[in-house]
């Protein structure tokens, strides 16, 4: 068993849910998060409120699942990201589980 973590901008949330379904990952959790990128300081000083930095509405998903399903999920994510025209790909990482109850 491994822990799959996935982040995406909220625009792709429904797409990620479809990717989970394609990979037959039926049990997962999600949370709304704010995503941040370090911006060019010149751009930040030209904004109306340069002291405030806003995040992008994003989602994080996680699932404790089998390696075979994760491999399939990664294949679907690669295919999805290759078709994107934006610079906001779906990100996924796998964390091994040492112990679980």
Tab-separated table of N, CA and C in Angstrom:
chain	number	residue	atom	x	y	z
A	1	UNK	N	0.837	-1.173	0.000
A	1	UNK	CA	0.000	0.000	0.000
A	1	UNK	C	0.884	1.239	0.000
A	2	UNK	N	0.445	2.238	-0.770
A	2	UNK	CA	1.180	3.492	-0.862
A	2	UNK	C	0.203	4.651	-0.753
A	3	UNK	N	0.747	5.819	-0.469
A	3	UNK	CA	-0.059	7.034	-0.377
A	3	UNK	C	0.141	7.840	-1.647
A	4	UNK	N	-0.934	8.096	-2.357
A	4	UNK	CA	-0.932	8.906	-3.571
A	4	UNK	C	-1.429	10.295	-3.220
A	5	UNK	N	-0.636	11.317	-3.535
A	5	UNK	CA	-1.017	12.718	-3.331
A	5	UNK	C	-1.104	13.394	-4.686
A	6	UNK	N	-2.191	14.127	-4.917
A	6	UNK	CA	-2.413	14.784	-6.205
A	6	UNK	C	-2.832	16.228	-5.942
A	7	UNK	N	-2.229	17.166	-6.658
A	7	UNK	CA	-2.660	18.561	-6.586
A	7	UNK	C	-2.991	19.056	-7.988
A	8	UNK	N	-3.958	19.961	-8.042
A	8	UNK	CA	-4.370	20.530	-9.321
A	8	UNK	C	-5.077	21.852	-9.077
A	9	UNK	N	-5.082	22.711	-10.082
A	9	UNK	CA	-5.891	23.918	-9.996
A	9	UNK	C	-7.355	23.489	-10.052
A	10	UNK	N	-8.224	24.266	-9.437
A	10	UNK	CA	-9.627	23.861	-9.324
A	10	UNK	C	-10.299	23.655	-10.681
A	11	UNK	N	-9.780	24.289	-11.716
A	11	UNK	CA	-10.329	24.143	-13.064
A	11	UNK	C	-10.300	22.680	-13.533
A	12	UNK	N	-9.322	21.900	-13.051
A	12	UNK	CA	-9.167	20.513	-13.492
A	12	UNK	C	-9.696	19.494	-12.480
A	13	UNK	N	-10.399	19.943	-11.460
A	13	UNK	CA	-10.868	19.041	-10.415
A	13	UNK	C	-11.727	17.903	-10.982
A	14	UNK	N	-12.677	18.219	-11.847
A	14	UNK	CA	-13.531	17.190	-12.430
A	14	UNK	C	-12.728	16.223	-13.295
A	15	UNK	N	-11.712	16.732	-13.977
A	15	UNK	CA	-10.860	15.873	-14.795
A	15	UNK	C	-10.086	14.880	-13.922
A	16	UNK	N	-9.583	15.349	-12.785
A	16	UNK	CA	-8.844	14.464	-11.888
A	16	UNK	C	-9.769	13.376	-11.337
A	17	UNK	N	-11.008	13.736	-11.032
A	17	UNK	CA	-11.969	12.734	-10.561
A	17	UNK	C	-12.179	11.648	-11.621
A	18	UNK	N	-12.210	12.053	-12.880
A	18	UNK	CA	-12.343	11.078	-13.973
A	18	UNK	C	-11.093	10.199	-14.070
A	19	UNK	N	-9.921	10.774	-13.824
A	19	UNK	CA	-8.684	10.003	-13.865
A	19	UNK	C	-8.657	8.959	-12.746
A	20	UNK	N	-9.136	9.332	-11.566
A	20	UNK	CA	-9.246	8.361	-10.475
A	20	UNK	C	-10.163	7.208	-10.886
A	21	UNK	N	-11.276	7.545	-11.501
A	21	UNK	CA	-12.230	6.515	-11.914
A	21	UNK	C	-11.618	5.592	-12.970
A	22	UNK	N	-10.916	6.171	-13.948
A	22	UNK	CA	-10.254	5.369	-14.990
A	22	UNK	C	-9.251	4.388	-14.395
A	23	UNK	N	-8.553	4.820	-13.350
A	23	UNK	CA	-7.532	3.990	-12.715
A	23	UNK	C	-8.137	3.047	-11.671
A	24	UNK	N	-9.453	3.085	-11.525
A	24	UNK	CA	-10.177	2.234	-10.567
A	24	UNK	C	-9.770	2.497	-9.121
A	25	UNK	N	-9.422	3.752	-8.836
A	25	UNK	CA	-9.159	4.174	-7.461
A	25	UNK	C	-10.478	4.740	-6.942
A	26	UNK	N	-11.152	3.953	-6.133
A	26	UNK	CA	-12.508	4.300	-5.707
A	26	UNK	C	-12.553	5.007	-4.359
A	27	UNK	N	-11.522	4.838	-3.544
A	27	UNK	CA	-11.502	5.454	-2.220
A	27	UNK	C	-10.412	6.519	-2.169
A	28	UNK	N	-10.824	7.767	-1.958
A	28	UNK	CA	-9.873	8.870	-1.858
A	28	UNK	C	-10.535	10.004	-1.104
A	29	UNK	N	-9.742	10.957	-0.712
A	29	UNK	CA	-10.232	12.152	-0.021
A	29	UNK	C	-9.742	13.375	-0.768
A	30	UNK	N	-10.409	14.500	-0.530
A	30	UNK	CA	-9.990	15.735	-1.187
A	30	UNK	C	-10.119	16.911	-0.236
A	31	UNK	N	-9.414	17.968	-0.582
A	31	UNK	CA	-9.453	19.187	0.211
A	31	UNK	C	-9.187	20.374	-0.698
A	32	UNK	N	-9.866	21.478	-0.424
A	32	UNK	CA	-9.587	22.706	-1.167
A	32	UNK	C	-8.379	23.372	-0.539
A	33	UNK	N	-7.447	23.810	-1.393
A	33	UNK	CA	-6.232	24.468	-0.918
A	33	UNK	C	-5.960	25.695	-1.774
A	34	UNK	N	-5.057	26.539	-1.336
A	34	UNK	CA	-4.569	27.660	-2.131
A	34	UNK	C	-3.182	27.302	-2.628
A	35	UNK	N	-2.981	27.403	-3.940
A	35	UNK	CA	-1.670	27.122	-4.527
A	35	UNK	C	-0.918	28.418	-4.772
A	36	UNK	N	0.368	28.418	-4.502
A	36	UNK	CA	1.189	29.612	-4.664
A	36	UNK	C	2.403	29.317	-5.512
A	37	UNK	N	2.820	30.312	-6.277
A	37	UNK	CA	4.079	30.287	-7.003
A	37	UNK	C	4.798	31.577	-6.674
A	38	UNK	N	6.113	31.501	-6.561
A	38	UNK	CA	6.880	32.731	-6.369
A	38	UNK	C	6.816	33.511	-7.671
A	39	UNK	N	6.439	34.790	-7.563
A	39	UNK	CA	6.333	35.614	-8.760
A	39	UNK	C	7.518	36.552	-8.867
A	40	UNK	N	7.710	37.088	-10.032
A	40	UNK	CA	8.742	38.072	-10.278
A	40	UNK	C	8.472	39.286	-9.392
A	41	UNK	N	9.456	39.755	-8.651
A	41	UNK	CA	9.257	40.865	-7.720
A	41	UNK	C	8.825	42.140	-8.438
A	42	UNK	N	9.225	42.330	-9.695
A	42	UNK	CA	8.818	43.505	-10.457
A	42	UNK	C	7.306	43.477	-10.680
A	43	UNK	N	6.779	42.335	-11.033
A	43	UNK	CA	5.336	42.207	-11.239
A	43	UNK	C	4.599	42.432	-9.933
A	44	UNK	N	5.112	41.897	-8.837
A	44	UNK	CA	4.459	42.037	-7.537
A	44	UNK	C	4.382	43.507	-7.118
A	45	UNK	N	5.400	44.304	-7.420
A	45	UNK	CA	5.388	45.707	-7.007
A	45	UNK	C	4.462	46.546	-7.882
A	46	UNK	N	4.060	46.040	-9.052
A	46	UNK	CA	3.181	46.790	-9.925
A	46	UNK	C	1.703	46.506	-9.668
A	47	UNK	N	1.386	45.590	-8.754
A	47	UNK	CA	-0.017	45.273	-8.492
A	47	UNK	C	-0.639	46.370	-7.628
A	48	UNK	N	-1.967	46.371	-7.536
A	48	UNK	CA	-2.670	47.367	-6.736
A	48	UNK	C	-2.333	47.223	-5.254
A	49	UNK	N	-2.164	46.003	-4.799
A	49	UNK	CA	-1.863	45.745	-3.392
A	49	UNK	C	-0.591	44.909	-3.308
A	50	UNK	N	0.579	45.533	-3.500
A	50	UNK	CA	1.821	44.764	-3.593
A	50	UNK	C	2.167	43.982	-2.340
A	51	UNK	N	1.633	44.342	-1.184
A	51	UNK	CA	1.925	43.613	0.048
A	51	UNK	C	1.119	42.333	0.167
A	52	UNK	N	0.076	42.178	-0.661
A	52	UNK	CA	-0.791	41.007	-0.581
A	52	UNK	C	-0.485	40.055	-1.727
A	53	UNK	N	-0.373	38.805	-1.387
A	53	UNK	CA	-0.178	37.786	-2.408
A	53	UNK	C	-1.361	36.834	-2.341
A	54	UNK	N	-2.028	36.642	-3.455
A	54	UNK	CA	-3.162	35.738	-3.485
A	54	UNK	C	-2.775	34.422	-4.101
A	55	UNK	N	-3.398	33.369	-3.595
A	55	UNK	CA	-3.135	32.043	-4.133
A	55	UNK	C	-4.164	31.678	-5.180
A	56	UNK	N	-3.863	30.615	-5.909
A	56	UNK	CA	-4.805	30.077	-6.879
A	56	UNK	C	-5.659	29.032	-6.192
A	57	UNK	N	-6.957	29.043	-6.500
A	57	UNK	CA	-7.829	28.018	-5.948
A	57	UNK	C	-7.398	26.677	-6.508
A	58	UNK	N	-7.103	25.750	-5.631
A	58	UNK	CA	-6.582	24.449	-6.023
A	58	UNK	C	-7.258	23.358	-5.211
A	59	UNK	N	-6.989	22.120	-5.604
A	59	UNK	CA	-7.502	20.958	-4.884
A	59	UNK	C	-6.363	19.995	-4.632
A	60	UNK	N	-6.460	19.304	-3.494
A	60	UNK	CA	-5.519	18.240	-3.191
A	60	UNK	C	-6.327	16.974	-2.936
A	61	UNK	N	-5.892	15.890	-3.536
A	61	UNK	CA	-6.520	14.591	-3.351
A	61	UNK	C	-5.490	13.656	-2.749
A	62	UNK	N	-5.955	12.710	-1.934
A	62	UNK	CA	-5.039	11.679	-1.463
A	62	UNK	C	-5.773	10.364	-1.307
A	63	UNK	N	-5.009	9.286	-1.531
A	63	UNK	CA	-5.588	7.952	-1.465
A	63	UNK	C	-4.530	6.958	-1.014
A	64	UNK	N	-4.914	6.060	-0.129
A	64	UNK	CA	-4.090	4.912	0.227
A	64	UNK	C	-4.515	3.798	-0.722
A	65	UNK	N	-3.634	3.400	-1.619
A	65	UNK	CA	-4.038	2.449	-2.650
A	65	UNK	C	-2.873	1.572	-3.089
A	66	UNK	N	-3.173	0.627	-3.961
A	66	UNK	CA	-2.178	-0.327	-4.456
A	66	UNK	C	-1.315	0.275	-5.552
A	67	UNK	N	-0.097	-0.241	-5.653
A	67	UNK	CA	0.862	0.273	-6.626
A	67	UNK	C	0.367	0.134	-8.066
A	68	UNK	N	-0.338	-0.966	-8.383
A	68	UNK	CA	-0.827	-1.184	-9.746
A	68	UNK	C	-1.797	-0.072	-10.170
A	69	UNK	N	-2.663	0.320	-9.257
A	69	UNK	CA	-3.623	1.381	-9.566
A	69	UNK	C	-2.918	2.724	-9.702
A	70	UNK	N	-1.887	2.926	-8.906
A	70	UNK	CA	-1.118	4.176	-8.985
A	70	UNK	C	-0.400	4.268	-10.327
A	71	UNK	N	0.172	3.151	-10.773
A	71	UNK	CA	0.852	3.135	-12.068
A	71	UNK	C	-0.114	3.515	-13.177
A	72	UNK	N	-1.309	2.955	-13.140
A	72	UNK	CA	-2.316	3.285	-14.143
A	72	UNK	C	-2.729	4.755	-14.045
A	73	UNK	N	-2.902	5.250	-12.813
A	73	UNK	CA	-3.255	6.656	-12.614
A	73	UNK	C	-2.192	7.576	-13.203
A	74	UNK	N	-0.913	7.274	-12.940
A	74	UNK	CA	0.173	8.091	-13.477
A	74	UNK	C	0.155	8.106	-15.007
A	75	UNK	N	-0.136	6.974	-15.620
A	75	UNK	CA	-0.224	6.934	-17.084
A	75	UNK	C	-1.321	7.867	-17.585
A	76	UNK	N	-2.464	7.872	-16.914
A	76	UNK	CA	-3.567	8.756	-17.312
A	76	UNK	C	-3.218	10.226	-17.085
A	77	UNK	N	-2.508	10.524	-15.990
A	77	UNK	CA	-2.111	11.913	-15.710
A	77	UNK	C	-1.108	12.401	-16.754
A	78	UNK	N	-0.147	11.566	-17.127
A	78	UNK	CA	0.823	11.963	-18.169
A	78	UNK	C	0.099	12.299	-19.470
A	79	UNK	N	-0.838	11.452	-19.845
A	79	UNK	CA	-1.615	11.682	-21.067
A	79	UNK	C	-2.405	12.983	-20.966
A	80	UNK	N	-3.034	13.221	-19.823
A	80	UNK	CA	-3.805	14.448	-19.602
A	80	UNK	C	-2.899	15.679	-19.684
A	81	UNK	N	-1.772	15.640	-18.971
A	81	UNK	CA	-0.853	16.791	-18.944
A	81	UNK	C	-0.264	17.088	-20.324
A	82	UNK	N	-0.029	16.061	-21.133
A	82	UNK	CA	0.519	16.276	-22.476
A	82	UNK	C	-0.431	17.050	-23.377
A	83	UNK	N	-1.709	17.029	-23.071
A	83	UNK	CA	-2.707	17.724	-23.887
A	83	UNK	C	-2.999	19.144	-23.392
A	84	UNK	N	-2.447	19.509	-22.245
A	84	UNK	CA	-2.730	20.827	-21.668
A	84	UNK	C	-2.081	21.944	-22.463
A	85	UNK	N	-2.777	23.056	-22.528
A	85	UNK	CA	-2.227	24.247	-23.171
A	85	UNK	C	-1.815	25.294	-22.144
A	86	UNK	N	-1.933	24.963	-20.873
A	86	UNK	CA	-1.561	25.891	-19.804
A	86	UNK	C	-0.304	25.395	-19.114
A	87	UNK	N	0.192	26.205	-18.198
A	87	UNK	CA	1.378	25.845	-17.426
A	87	UNK	C	0.975	25.390	-16.018
A	88	UNK	N	-0.168	24.710	-15.920
A	88	UNK	CA	-0.664	24.232	-14.634
A	88	UNK	C	-0.960	22.736	-14.698
A	89	UNK	N	0.069	21.909	-14.820
A	89	UNK	CA	-0.196	20.479	-14.935
A	89	UNK	C	-0.709	19.888	-13.621
A	90	UNK	N	-1.363	18.758	-13.739
A	90	UNK	CA	-1.742	17.988	-12.561
A	90	UNK	C	-0.451	17.415	-11.995
A	91	UNK	N	-0.257	17.539	-10.702
A	91	UNK	CA	0.948	17.024	-10.041
A	91	UNK	C	0.563	15.827	-9.173
A	92	UNK	N	1.385	14.796	-9.171
A	92	UNK	CA	1.119	13.619	-8.352
A	92	UNK	C	2.432	13.081	-7.809
A	93	UNK	N	2.390	12.622	-6.572
A	93	UNK	CA	3.542	11.990	-5.929
A	93	UNK	C	3.068	10.752	-5.184
A	94	UNK	N	3.999	9.831	-4.956
A	94	UNK	CA	3.706	8.616	-4.216
A	94	UNK	C	4.616	8.546	-3.009
A	95	UNK	N	4.029	8.205	-1.874
A	95	UNK	CA	4.792	8.088	-0.626
A	95	UNK	C	4.612	6.651	-0.111
A	96	UNK	N	5.710	5.940	0.142
A	96	UNK	CA	5.556	4.588	0.666
A	96	UNK	C	5.047	4.623	2.116
A	97	UNK	N	4.304	3.625	2.471
A	97	UNK	CA	3.756	3.530	3.824
A	97	UNK	C	4.580	2.506	4.605
A	98	UNK	N	5.179	2.921	5.702
A	98	UNK	CA	5.982	2.029	6.528
A	98	UNK	C	5.087	1.106	7.361
A	99	UNK	N	4.075	1.690	7.986
A	99	UNK	CA	3.155	0.934	8.819
A	99	UNK	C	1.767	1.531	8.681
A	100	UNK	N	0.768	0.711	8.881
A	100	UNK	CA	-0.608	1.224	8.879
A	100	UNK	C	-1.474	0.340	9.765
A	101	UNK	N	-2.532	0.899	10.249
A	101	UNK	CA	-3.501	0.152	11.063
A	101	UNK	C	-4.872	0.309	10.459
